[in-house]
CSV table of C-alpha atoms and ligand atoms in Angstrom, one decimal:
chain,number,residue,atom,x,y,z
A,1,UNK,CA,8.9,16.1,-25.9
A,2,UNK,CA,11.3,13.7,-24.0
A,3,UNK,CA,10.5,10.1,-24.7
A,4,UNK,CA,9.8,8.1,-21.5
A,5,UNK,CA,9.1,4.5,-20.6
A,6,UNK,CA,5.4,5.4,-20.9
A,7,UNK,CA,4.6,4.8,-24.5
A,8,UNK,CA,1.2,6.4,-24.7
A,9,UNK,CA,0.6,5.6,-28.4
A,10,UNK,CA,1.4,1.9,-27.8
A,11,UNK,CA,-1.0,1.7,-24.8
A,12,UNK,CA,-3.8,3.6,-26.5
A,13,UNK,CA,-3.6,1.3,-29.5
A,14,UNK,CA,-3.7,-1.7,-27.2
A,15,UNK,CA,-6.9,-0.4,-25.8
A,16,UNK,CA,-8.6,0.6,-29.0
A,17,UNK,CA,-7.5,-1.9,-31.7
A,18,UNK,CA,-8.0,-5.2,-30.0
A,19,UNK,CA,-11.0,-7.4,-30.9
A,20,UNK,CA,-12.8,-9.2,-28.1
A,21,UNK,CA,-10.3,-12.0,-27.2
A,22,UNK,CA,-11.1,-15.6,-27.9
A,23,UNK,CA,-11.5,-18.0,-25.0
A,24,UNK,CA,-8.3,-19.8,-26.0
A,25,UNK,CA,-6.3,-16.6,-25.9
A,26,UNK,CA,-7.7,-15.6,-22.5
A,27,UNK,CA,-6.9,-19.2,-21.2
A,28,UNK,CA,-3.3,-18.8,-22.4
A,29,UNK,CA,-2.8,-15.6,-20.6
A,30,UNK,CA,-4.4,-16.9,-17.4
A,31,UNK,CA,-2.2,-20.1,-17.6
A,32,UNK,CA,0.9,-17.9,-17.7
A,33,UNK,CA,-0.5,-15.9,-14.8
A,34,UNK,CA,-1.0,-19.1,-12.7
A,35,UNK,CA,2.6,-20.0,-13.4
A,36,UNK,CA,3.5,-16.7,-11.6
A,37,UNK,CA,5.3,-15.4,-14.7
A,38,UNK,CA,3.6,-12.0,-14.6
A,39,UNK,CA,2.1,-10.4,-17.7
A,40,UNK,CA,3.2,-7.9,-20.3
A,41,UNK,CA,1.0,-4.9,-21.0
A,42,UNK,CA,-0.1,-6.6,-24.1
A,43,UNK,CA,-1.3,-9.7,-22.1
A,44,UNK,CA,-2.9,-7.5,-19.5
A,45,UNK,CA,-4.7,-5.7,-22.3
A,46,UNK,CA,-6.3,-9.0,-23.3
A,47,UNK,CA,-7.7,-9.4,-19.8
A,48,UNK,CA,-8.9,-5.8,-19.8
A,49,UNK,CA,-11.0,-6.6,-22.9
A,50,UNK,CA,-12.7,-9.6,-21.3
A,51,UNK,CA,-16.4,-8.7,-20.9
A,52,UNK,CA,-18.0,-12.1,-20.5
A,53,UNK,CA,-19.0,-12.6,-16.8
A,54,UNK,CA,-17.8,-16.2,-16.7
A,55,UNK,CA,-14.3,-15.2,-18.0
A,56,UNK,CA,-14.2,-12.4,-15.5
A,57,UNK,CA,-14.8,-15.0,-12.8
A,58,UNK,CA,-11.8,-16.9,-14.2
A,59,UNK,CA,-9.7,-13.8,-13.9
A,60,UNK,CA,-10.8,-13.5,-10.3
A,61,UNK,CA,-10.1,-17.1,-9.6
A,62,UNK,CA,-6.6,-16.8,-11.1
A,63,UNK,CA,-5.9,-13.7,-9.0
A,64,UNK,CA,-7.1,-15.5,-5.8
A,65,UNK,CA,-4.9,-18.5,-6.6
A,66,UNK,CA,-1.9,-16.3,-7.0
A,67,UNK,CA,-2.6,-14.4,-3.9
A,68,UNK,CA,-2.8,-17.6,-1.9
A,69,UNK,CA,0.3,-19.1,-3.5
A,70,UNK,CA,2.6,-16.2,-3.0
A,71,UNK,CA,1.1,-14.5,0.2
A,72,UNK,CA,-1.1,-17.1,1.9
A,73,UNK,CA,-4.1,-15.7,3.8
A,74,UNK,CA,-2.1,-12.8,5.4
A,75,UNK,CA,-3.2,-9.2,5.4
A,76,UNK,CA,-0.9,-6.7,6.8
A,77,UNK,CA,-2.4,-3.6,8.6
A,78,UNK,CA,-1.0,-0.1,8.9
A,79,UNK,CA,-2.2,3.4,9.6
A,80,UNK,CA,-1.4,6.7,7.9
A,81,UNK,CA,0.0,9.5,10.1
A,82,UNK,CA,-0.4,13.0,8.6
A,83,UNK,CA,2.1,15.3,10.2
A,84,UNK,CA,1.3,18.5,8.3
A,85,UNK,CA,-1.3,19.8,5.8
A,86,UNK,CA,0.8,22.8,4.6
A,87,UNK,CA,1.2,22.4,0.9
A,88,UNK,CA,2.4,24.7,-1.9
A,89,UNK,CA,0.9,22.7,-4.6
A,90,UNK,CA,-2.7,23.0,-5.9
A,91,UNK,CA,-3.6,19.5,-7.0
A,92,UNK,CA,-7.2,19.9,-8.0
A,93,UNK,CA,-8.4,16.7,-6.2
A,94,UNK,CA,-6.8,17.3,-2.8
A,95,UNK,CA,-8.2,18.9,0.3
A,96,UNK,CA,-4.7,20.1,1.2
A,97,UNK,CA,-4.3,22.1,-2.0
A,98,UNK,CA,-2.9,25.6,-1.6
A,99,UNK,CA,-6.2,27.0,-3.0
A,100,UNK,CA,-8.1,25.7,0.0
A,101,UNK,CA,-8.4,28.7,2.4
A,102,UNK,CA,-8.9,26.5,5.5
A,103,UNK,CA,-6.4,27.0,8.3
A,104,UNK,CA,-3.3,24.8,8.3
A,105,UNK,CA,-1.9,22.5,10.9
A,106,UNK,CA,1.7,21.3,11.3
A,107,UNK,CA,2.1,18.9,14.2
A,108,UNK,CA,4.9,19.8,16.8
A,109,UNK,CA,7.3,17.0,17.6
A,110,UNK,CA,5.4,16.5,20.9
A,111,UNK,CA,2.1,16.2,19.0
A,112,UNK,CA,3.7,13.6,16.7
A,113,UNK,CA,4.7,11.6,19.8
A,114,UNK,CA,1.2,11.9,21.1
A,115,UNK,CA,-0.3,10.7,17.8
A,116,UNK,CA,2.1,7.8,17.8
A,117,UNK,CA,1.2,6.9,21.3
A,118,UNK,CA,-2.5,6.7,20.2
A,119,UNK,CA,-1.7,4.5,17.2
A,120,UNK,CA,0.3,2.1,19.3
A,121,UNK,CA,-2.5,1.8,21.8
A,122,UNK,CA,-4.8,0.8,19.0
A,123,UNK,CA,-2.4,-2.0,18.1
A,124,UNK,CA,-0.6,-0.5,15.1
A,125,UNK,CA,3.1,-1.4,14.4
A,126,UNK,CA,3.4,0.1,11.0
A,127,UNK,CA,2.9,3.8,10.1
A,128,UNK,CA,2.7,5.6,6.8
A,129,UNK,CA,4.0,9.1,7.4
A,130,UNK,CA,2.4,11.6,5.1
A,131,UNK,CA,2.7,15.3,4.5
A,132,UNK,CA,2.0,18.1,2.0
A,133,UNK,CA,4.9,19.5,0.0
A,134,UNK,CA,6.2,22.7,1.5
A,135,UNK,CA,9.9,23.2,1.9
A,136,UNK,CA,9.4,26.1,4.2
A,137,UNK,CA,6.9,24.5,6.6
A,138,UNK,CA,7.7,20.8,6.1
A,139,UNK,CA,11.4,20.8,5.3
A,140,UNK,CA,13.2,17.4,5.1
A,141,UNK,CA,14.7,18.0,8.5
A,142,UNK,CA,11.2,18.2,10.0
A,143,UNK,CA,10.3,14.9,8.3
A,144,UNK,CA,13.5,13.2,9.6
A,145,UNK,CA,12.8,14.5,13.1
A,146,UNK,CA,9.2,13.2,12.9
A,147,UNK,CA,10.6,9.7,12.0
A,148,UNK,CA,12.9,9.9,15.0
A,149,UNK,CA,9.9,10.9,17.2
A,150,UNK,CA,7.7,8.1,16.0
A,151,UNK,CA,10.5,5.5,16.5
A,152,UNK,CA,11.2,6.9,20.0
A,153,UNK,CA,7.8,6.1,21.5
A,154,UNK,CA,7.4,3.0,23.5
A,155,UNK,CA,4.4,2.4,25.8
A,156,UNK,CA,3.0,-0.7,27.5
A,157,UNK,CA,1.3,-1.7,24.2
A,158,UNK,CA,4.5,-1.7,22.3
A,159,UNK,CA,6.1,0.5,19.7
A,160,UNK,CA,6.1,1.4,16.0
A,161,UNK,CA,8.4,-0.9,14.2
A,162,UNK,CA,8.3,0.3,10.6
A,163,UNK,CA,7.8,3.9,9.3
A,164,UNK,CA,6.9,4.0,5.6
A,165,UNK,CA,6.9,7.4,4.0
A,166,UNK,CA,4.7,9.1,1.4
A,167,UNK,CA,6.1,12.6,0.7
A,168,UNK,CA,6.5,14.6,-2.5
A,169,UNK,CA,9.2,13.8,-5.0
A,170,UNK,CA,12.6,15.0,-3.6
A,171,UNK,CA,16.3,15.0,-4.3
A,172,UNK,CA,18.6,12.0,-4.3
A,173,UNK,CA,20.4,13.5,-1.3
A,174,UNK,CA,17.1,13.7,0.6
A,175,UNK,CA,16.2,10.1,-0.3
A,176,UNK,CA,19.6,9.1,1.1
A,177,UNK,CA,18.8,10.9,4.3
A,178,UNK,CA,15.4,9.2,4.6
A,179,UNK,CA,17.1,5.8,4.0
A,180,UNK,CA,19.6,6.5,6.7
A,181,UNK,CA,16.7,7.2,9.1
A,182,UNK,CA,15.5,3.6,8.8
A,183,UNK,CA,12.4,4.1,6.7
A,184,UNK,CA,10.6,1.0,5.3
A,185,UNK,CA,9.0,1.8,1.9
A,186,UNK,CA,9.1,5.1,0.1
A,187,UNK,CA,5.8,5.6,-1.6
A,188,UNK,CA,4.9,8.0,-4.4
A,189,UNK,CA,1.9,7.9,-6.7
A,190,UNK,CA,2.1,9.0,-10.2
A,191,UNK,CA,-1.6,10.0,-9.9
A,192,UNK,CA,-1.9,9.7,-13.7
A,193,UNK,CA,0.5,8.4,-16.2
A,194,UNK,CA,-1.5,10.2,-18.9
A,195,UNK,CA,0.6,13.4,-19.4
A,196,UNK,CA,-2.1,15.7,-20.5
A,197,UNK,CA,-4.4,14.7,-17.7
A,198,UNK,CA,-1.5,15.0,-15.2
A,199,UNK,CA,-0.8,18.5,-16.4
A,200,UNK,CA,-4.4,19.5,-16.3
A,201,UNK,CA,-4.9,18.6,-12.6
A,202,UNK,CA,-1.5,19.6,-11.1
A,203,UNK,CA,-0.2,23.1,-10.4
A,204,UNK,CA,2.9,24.1,-8.6
A,205,UNK,CA,6.1,22.0,-8.2
A,206,UNK,CA,4.1,18.8,-8.5
A,207,UNK,CA,2.9,20.0,-11.9
A,208,UNK,CA,6.2,18.7,-13.4
A,209,UNK,CA,5.2,15.3,-14.9
A,210,UNK,CA,8.7,14.2,-15.4
A,211,UNK,CA,9.7,15.0,-11.8
A,212,UNK,CA,7.0,12.7,-10.6
A,213,UNK,CA,7.7,10.0,-13.2
A,214,UNK,CA,11.4,9.7,-12.4
A,215,UNK,CA,11.1,10.2,-8.6
A,216,UNK,CA,11.4,6.5,-7.8
A,217,UNK,CA,14.5,6.4,-9.9
A,218,UNK,CA,16.0,9.0,-7.7
A,219,UNK,CA,14.9,7.1,-4.6
A,220,UNK,CA,16.8,4.1,-5.9
A,221,UNK,CA,19.8,6.3,-6.6
A,222,UNK,CA,19.6,7.5,-3.0
A,223,UNK,CA,19.8,3.9,-1.8
A,224,UNK,CA,16.1,3.2,-1.1
A,225,UNK,CA,15.5,-0.3,-2.4
A,226,UNK,CA,11.9,-0.5,-1.3
A,227,UNK,CA,9.5,1.7,-3.2
A,228,UNK,CA,5.7,1.9,-3.7
A,229,UNK,CA,3.9,3.2,-6.7
A,230,UNK,CA,0.2,4.0,-7.4
A,231,UNK,CA,-2.4,5.8,-9.5
A,232,UNK,CA,-5.2,8.0,-8.3
A,233,UNK,CA,-8.0,6.2,-10.1
A,234,UNK,CA,-10.7,8.4,-11.5
A,235,UNK,CA,-8.5,11.0,-13.1
A,236,UNK,CA,-8.0,9.1,-16.4
A,237,UNK,CA,-9.1,5.8,-18.1
A,238,UNK,CA,-8.3,3.0,-15.6
A,239,UNK,CA,-7.4,0.7,-18.4
A,240,UNK,CA,-4.6,2.9,-19.6
A,241,UNK,CA,-3.3,3.5,-16.0
A,242,UNK,CA,-3.2,-0.2,-15.3
A,243,UNK,CA,-1.0,-0.9,-18.4
A,244,UNK,CA,1.2,2.0,-17.3
A,245,UNK,CA,1.6,0.6,-13.7
A,246,UNK,CA,2.7,-2.7,-15.2
A,247,UNK,CA,5.1,-0.9,-17.5
A,248,UNK,CA,6.6,1.2,-14.7
A,249,UNK,CA,7.1,-1.9,-12.6
A,250,UNK,CA,9.0,-3.7,-15.4
A,251,UNK,CA,11.0,-0.5,-16.1
A,252,UNK,CA,12.2,-0.4,-12.5
A,253,UNK,CA,12.9,-4.1,-12.6
A,254,UNK,CA,15.0,-3.8,-15.8
A,255,UNK,CA,16.9,-0.7,-14.6
A,256,UNK,CA,17.5,-1.5,-10.9
A,257,UNK,CA,16.9,-5.3,-10.7
A,258,UNK,CA,14.1,-4.7,-8.2
A,259,UNK,CA,10.4,-4.2,-8.9
A,260,UNK,CA,8.1,-2.1,-6.7
A,261,UNK,CA,7.4,-3.4,-3.2
A,262,UNK,CA,3.8,-2.2,-3.4
A,263,UNK,CA,1.2,-0.8,-5.7
A,264,UNK,CA,-1.6,1.3,-4.2
A,265,UNK,CA,-4.9,1.7,-5.9
A,266,UNK,CA,-6.6,4.8,-4.4
A,267,UNK,CA,-9.9,5.9,-6.0
A,268,UNK,CA,-10.7,9.6,-6.0
A,269,UNK,CA,-12.8,10.7,-3.1
A,270,UNK,CA,-14.7,13.9,-2.2
A,271,UNK,CA,-12.6,16.4,-0.3
A,272,UNK,CA,-13.2,19.9,1.3
A,273,UNK,CA,-12.8,22.8,-1.1
A,274,UNK,CA,-12.5,20.4,-4.1
A,275,UNK,CA,-15.0,20.5,-6.9
A,276,UNK,CA,-13.4,18.1,-9.2
A,277,UNK,CA,-15.8,15.3,-10.1
A,278,UNK,CA,-13.8,12.2,-11.2
A,279,UNK,CA,-13.4,12.8,-15.0
A,280,UNK,CA,-13.2,9.0,-15.4
A,281,UNK,CA,-15.1,7.4,-12.6
A,282,UNK,CA,-14.1,3.8,-11.9
A,283,UNK,CA,-17.1,1.6,-11.1
A,284,UNK,CA,-16.9,-1.0,-8.3
A,285,UNK,CA,-16.8,-3.9,-10.8
A,286,UNK,CA,-14.0,-2.3,-12.9
A,287,UNK,CA,-12.1,-1.5,-9.7
A,288,UNK,CA,-12.2,-5.2,-8.6
A,289,UNK,CA,-11.2,-6.2,-12.2
A,290,UNK,CA,-8.2,-3.9,-12.2
A,291,UNK,CA,-7.0,-5.2,-8.9
A,292,UNK,CA,-7.3,-8.8,-10.1
A,293,UNK,CA,-5.4,-8.0,-13.4
A,294,UNK,CA,-2.6,-6.2,-11.5
A,295,UNK,CA,-2.4,-9.2,-9.1
A,296,UNK,CA,-1.9,-11.5,-12.1
A,297,UNK,CA,0.5,-9.1,-13.9
A,298,UNK,CA,2.9,-8.4,-11.0
A,299,UNK,CA,2.5,-11.5,-8.7
A,300,UNK,CA,5.4,-10.5,-6.3
A,301,UNK,CA,4.4,-6.9,-5.7
A,302,UNK,CA,2.3,-6.2,-2.6
A,303,UNK,CA,-1.0,-4.4,-3.2
A,304,UNK,CA,-2.5,-1.8,-0.9
A,305,UNK,CA,-6.1,-0.7,-0.3
A,306,UNK,CA,-7.0,2.1,2.1
A,307,UNK,CA,-10.0,3.3,4.1
A,308,UNK,CA,-11.0,5.3,1.0
A,309,UNK,CA,-13.0,2.2,0.1
A,310,UNK,CA,-16.2,0.8,1.7
A,311,UNK,CA,-15.9,-2.3,3.9
A,312,UNK,CA,-17.7,-4.5,1.4
A,313,UNK,CA,-15.4,-3.5,-1.5
A,314,UNK,CA,-12.4,-4.0,0.7
A,315,UNK,CA,-13.6,-7.5,1.6
A,316,UNK,CA,-13.9,-8.4,-2.0
A,317,UNK,CA,-10.6,-6.9,-2.9
A,318,UNK,CA,-8.8,-8.9,-0.1
A,319,UNK,CA,-9.7,-12.0,-2.0
A,320,UNK,CA,-8.5,-10.7,-5.3
A,321,UNK,CA,-5.0,-9.8,-4.4
A,322,UNK,CA,-4.7,-7.0,-1.8
A,323,UNK,CA,-2.0,-7.8,0.7
A,324,UNK,CA,-1.9,-4.6,2.9
A,325,UNK,CA,-4.7,-2.4,4.2
A,326,UNK,CA,-4.9,0.7,6.2
A,327,UNK,CA,-7.3,0.6,9.2
A,328,UNK,CA,-8.8,3.1,11.7
A,329,UNK,CA,-7.3,6.0,9.6
A,330,UNK,CA,-7.5,9.7,9.9
A,331,UNK,CA,-6.3,12.0,7.1
A,332,UNK,CA,-6.1,15.1,9.3
A,333,UNK,CA,-2.9,16.1,11.2
A,334,UNK,CA,-3.8,15.4,14.8
A,335,UNK,CA,-6.8,13.3,13.9
A,336,UNK,CA,-6.1,10.4,16.3
A,337,UNK,CA,-6.6,12.5,19.4
A,338,UNK,CA,-10.0,14.0,20.0
A,339,UNK,CA,-8.6,17.3,21.4
A,340,UNK,CA,-6.4,17.9,18.4
A,341,UNK,CA,-8.7,16.6,15.7
A,342,UNK,CA,-10.0,20.0,14.6
A,343,UNK,CA,-8.8,20.0,11.0
A,344,UNK,CA,-10.7,18.4,8.1
A,345,UNK,CA,-8.8,15.7,6.4
A,346,UNK,CA,-7.2,15.3,3.0
A,347,UNK,CA,-10.3,13.5,1.6
A,348,UNK,CA,-13.3,11.6,3.0
A,349,UNK,CA,-13.0,8.1,4.2
A,350,UNK,CA,-15.5,5.2,3.6
A,351,UNK,CA,-14.3,2.7,6.2
A,352,UNK,CA,-14.5,4.3,9.6
A,353,UNK,CA,-14.4,1.1,11.7
A,354,UNK,CA,-12.0,0.6,14.5
A,355,UNK,CA,-8.9,-1.6,14.1
A,356,UNK,CA,-10.6,-4.2,16.3
A,357,UNK,CA,-13.7,-4.3,14.1
A,358,UNK,CA,-11.7,-4.5,11.0
A,359,UNK,CA,-9.4,-7.3,12.2
A,360,UNK,CA,-12.5,-9.3,13.5
A,361,UNK,CA,-14.2,-9.0,10.2
A,362,UNK,CA,-11.2,-10.2,8.2
A,363,UNK,CA,-10.7,-13.1,10.6
A,364,UNK,CA,-14.3,-14.1,10.0
A,365,UNK,CA,-13.4,-14.1,6.2
A,366,UNK,CA,-10.6,-16.5,7.0
A,367,UNK,CA,-7.7,-14.0,6.6
A,368,UNK,CA,-4.9,-13.7,9.0
A,369,UNK,CA,-4.3,-10.1,10.3
A,370,UNK,CA,-0.5,-9.5,10.4
A,371,UNK,CA,1.4,-6.7,12.1
A,372,UNK,CA,4.7,-8.1,10.9
A,373,UNK,CA,7.7,-5.9,10.3
A,374,UNK,CA,10.4,-8.6,10.3
A,375,UNK,CA,11.7,-8.5,6.7
A,376,UNK,CA,12.8,-5.0,6.8
A,377,UNK,CA,14.4,-5.4,10.2
A,378,UNK,CA,16.2,-8.5,9.1
A,379,UNK,CA,17.4,-6.7,5.9
A,380,UNK,CA,15.2,-8.8,3.7
A,381,UNK,CA,14.4,-5.9,1.4
A,382,UNK,CA,15.0,-5.0,-2.2
A,383,UNK,CA,16.6,-7.7,-4.3
A,384,UNK,CA,17.0,-10.1,-1.3
A,385,UNK,CA,13.2,-9.9,-0.7
A,386,UNK,CA,12.4,-10.4,-4.3
A,387,UNK,CA,14.6,-13.5,-4.4
A,388,UNK,CA,12.8,-15.0,-1.4
A,389,UNK,CA,9.4,-14.0,-2.6
A,390,UNK,CA,9.8,-15.5,-6.0
A,391,UNK,CA,10.0,-19.2,-5.2
A,392,UNK,CA,7.5,-18.6,-2.4
A,393,UNK,CA,10.1,-19.1,0.3
A,394,UNK,CA,8.9,-16.0,2.1
A,395,UNK,CA,6.1,-18.2,3.5
A,396,UNK,CA,8.8,-19.8,5.8
A,397,UNK,CA,9.1,-16.5,7.6
A,398,UNK,CA,5.8,-14.8,7.0
A,399,UNK,CA,3.4,-17.5,8.2
A,400,UNK,CA,5.1,-17.8,11.7
A,401,UNK,CA,5.7,-14.1,11.9
A,402,UNK,CA,2.0,-13.3,11.2
A,403,UNK,CA,1.0,-15.8,13.9
A,404,UNK,CA,3.4,-14.2,16.4
A,405,UNK,CA,2.3,-10.6,15.7
A,406,UNK,CA,-1.4,-11.6,15.8
A,407,UNK,CA,-0.8,-13.2,19.2
A,408,UNK,CA,0.8,-9.9,20.5
A,409,UNK,CA,-2.2,-8.0,19.1
A,410,UNK,CA,-4.7,-10.4,20.8
A,411,UNK,CA,-2.8,-10.1,24.1
A,412,UNK,CA,-2.5,-6.4,24.1
A,413,UNK,CA,-5.3,-4.8,22.1
A,414,UNK,CA,-8.1,-7.1,21.0
A,415,UNK,CA,-11.7,-7.4,22.3
A,416,UNK,CA,-12.9,-10.8,23.7
A,417,UNK,CA,-14.6,-11.7,20.4
A,418,UNK,CA,-11.4,-10.9,18.3
A,419,UNK,CA,-9.4,-12.9,20.8
A,420,UNK,CA,-11.6,-15.9,20.3
A,421,UNK,CA,-11.5,-15.6,16.5
A,422,UNK,CA,-7.7,-15.0,16.6
A,423,UNK,CA,-6.9,-18.0,18.7
A,424,UNK,CA,-8.9,-20.3,16.3
A,425,UNK,CA,-7.0,-18.8,13.4
A,426,UNK,CA,-3.6,-19.2,15.1
A,427,UNK,CA,-4.3,-22.9,15.9
A,428,UNK,CA,-5.3,-23.5,12.3
A,429,UNK,CA,-2.2,-21.7,11.0
A,430,UNK,CA,0.1,-23.7,13.2
A,431,UNK,CA,-1.2,-26.8,11.5
A,432,UNK,CA,-0.2,-25.3,8.2
A,433,UNK,CA,3.4,-24.7,9.1
A,434,UNK,CA,5.1,-27.7,7.4
A,435,UNK,CA,8.6,-27.5,8.7
A,436,UNK,CA,8.4,-29.2,12.2
A,437,UNK,CA,11.3,-27.2,13.7
A,438,UNK,CA,9.8,-23.9,12.6
A,439,UNK,CA,6.4,-25.0,14.0
A,440,UNK,CA,7.9,-26.0,17.3
A,441,UNK,CA,9.8,-22.8,17.6
A,442,UNK,CA,6.7,-20.8,16.8
A,443,UNK,CA,4.7,-22.7,19.5
A,444,UNK,CA,7.4,-22.0,22.0
A,445,UNK,CA,7.5,-18.3,21.1
A,446,UNK,CA,3.7,-18.1,21.4
A,447,UNK,CA,4.0,-19.3,25.0
A,448,UNK,CA,6.8,-16.7,25.6
A,449,UNK,CA,4.5,-14.0,24.2
A,450,UNK,CA,1.6,-15.1,26.5
A,451,UNK,CA,4.1,-14.8,29.3
A,452,UNK,CA,4.8,-11.2,28.5
A,453,UNK,CA,7.7,-11.3,26.0
A,454,UNK,CA,7.3,-9.2,22.8
A,455,UNK,CA,8.8,-8.6,19.4
A,456,UNK,CA,9.8,-12.2,18.6
A,457,UNK,CA,10.3,-12.8,14.9
A,458,UNK,CA,12.0,-14.9,12.3
B,1,LIG,N1,1.8,15.4,-0.8
B,1,LIG,C1,2.5,14.2,-1.3
B,1,LIG,C2,2.3,14.0,-2.8
B,1,LIG,O1,1.3,14.5,-3.2
B,1,LIG,O2,3.1,13.3,-3.4
B,1,LIG,C3,2.2,13.1,-0.5
B,1,LIG,C4,1.0,12.3,-0.8
B,1,LIG,S1,-0.6,12.7,-0.4
B,1,LIG,C5,-0.5,13.1,1.3
B,1,LIG,C6,-1.2,11.1,-0.5
B,1,LIG,C7,-2.0,10.8,-1.7
B,1,LIG,O3,-3.3,11.0,-1.4
B,1,LIG,C8,-1.7,11.5,-3.0
B,1,LIG,O4,-0.6,10.9,-3.7
B,1,LIG,C9,-3.0,11.3,-3.8
B,1,LIG,O5,-3.0,10.2,-4.6
B,1,LIG,C10,-4.0,11.0,-2.7
B,1,LIG,N2,-5.2,11.9,-2.7
B,1,LIG,C11,-5.1,13.2,-2.7
B,1,LIG,N3,-6.4,13.7,-2.7
B,1,LIG,C12,-7.2,12.6,-2.8
B,1,LIG,C13,-8.7,12.5,-2.9
B,1,LIG,N4,-9.5,13.5,-3.0
B,1,LIG,N5,-9.2,11.2,-2.9
B,1,LIG,C14,-8.4,10.2,-2.9
B,1,LIG,N6,-7.0,10.3,-2.8
B,1,LIG,C15,-6.5,11.5,-2.7
B,2,LIG,FE1,-0.2,18.8,-1.8
B,2,LIG,FE2,0.1,16.1,-2.1
B,2,LIG,FE3,-2.3,17.2,-1.8
B,2,LIG,FE4,-1.0,17.7,-4.0
B,2,LIG,S1,-1.7,15.7,-3.3
B,2,LIG,S2,-2.1,19.2,-2.8
B,2,LIG,S3,1.1,17.7,-3.3
B,2,LIG,S4,-0.7,17.2,-0.3
C-alpha cells in the first residue's frame, strides 16, 4: 500500500499509549499555543488526553485568546448554493447518493441567477457553490457557467463578491479553469482520513481514498492557492481525525509553502434515504474540545461551522475559534425560492434562523458580523495572506473592512433591531482602530456608504 503523509500507526499509538498528561506538560503545550506557534500532532494529542474539567477550561481559554489575537471579534458569513443533486457516487451518509431513488434536480442557468438574486436580497456577499459529482450532468463547463451566472447578478441590494467552490476532486486542468474563473477558496473534505473507514462508506469514483487525499495537491498544481479542508465527524474517532487534519495542514505548508485557508468541521446529520447511524458519534463536549484544539494547533487557518449545528452549539463554537459560519442555508437545489424548493436537501439542518436573526444574535454576543471579500479581490491570498496573517497585520485591513461591510448590511438588509445593535458595534469597533488615518478614512467611508456608495474596502 502506498505510504502517504497520514501515518496511521503513529497517530493510533499517540492515542492509545499516552498516560494522562501532567499539569506541567499541558501548561507547556498551552504556552506554545498562546505564542501562536501552532502544535504538532504529538502536542495536540496531549490536549486530546486532557480530561480534567479545569484543564479543559484552560484549553478553551487559550483557544479564545488565539481567536481574539489573530482574528479579533469578526465572524464572516456565507451561504451554500447547491446547483445540482445529480451524483454518480454512493456515499453512505449523503442524501444525494446515487442509491437514493428520489428525483434529481439540476438548476438551469436562469434558476442559478434567480437563486443568486434571493441570496443577495438576504444580504449575502459570499457563496459556496456545491454540487454532486456527475461528469454527464454536472460537467466542469456547467460549474464554470454557474460561477459566471452568480457573478453576473447585480440588484439594488448588491452582488456576490466571492464564490467559493466545493465540488468533487478533479483534474489539475479543471482546477486551473476554476482558478481562471475567479473562485475564492476551493474546498474539499477528506470525510475520513482513516483509510478502512473511508473505503467502507464510499462507493463510486469517490471511493478512491488517494484521489481524495491528494486532491488539494492537484488544486495547488492548478494554481489555486486558497484551499479548504475538512472531516465529516462521526464517521471515525474524532481524536484520530483531528491529528490527521493537523498533519494534512503541515504537509501542505511544507510542500507548497501555504497552509489551508480554512478547516471545516461538519458533523454527520440525518438525511433522506440514509440509514447510516454515525459509527463514532461526537458528543457536543468533544465537538467543542476538538474545535478548540484545532484553533490552538493551526492558529492562522480560518475555521468554518455550518447550519448543521444547533444555534447554542454555534454560539459556543464562535468563542472557541470559529471564524466563518453559514447562515440561512438550504441544501436543496432551488431551495432559496419557495416555488422551486421542492427537492429534499443533502442532509437536515439544525439552525434554520434567518440571516437577520443570526447576525442579531452574534452581535448580542459581542461578535462583529462581516461580509468582507476584500483580501481575495486585493490579491491577498495564498502566501501573501499567510505572511500578513502571521504577525497579526491582517487586523489593519479586516477591522475596517468588517465595519464597512456591516454598515452596508445594516443599510440594505437589516431589521430595526439589528440596525441598532450594529450601530453600537460599529461605534465601538471604530474606537478600537488604532491607526488614526485608517480610522479617519473608515469614518469617511461610512458616511459615503450611508449616502449610497457601496463596495468600499481596504
Ligand atoms: N459532492 C462533492 C464531494 O462529495 O466532494 C461536494 C461536497 S458535498 C455537496 C458537501 C459535503 O457535505 C461533503 O463533503 C460531506 O462532508 C457533507 N455531507 C454529506 N452528507 C452529509 C450528512 N448526512 N451530514 C453532514 N454532512 C454531510
Ligand atoms: Fe455525491 Fe458528494 Fe454526496 Fe458523495 S457527498 S454522494 S460525492 S454529493
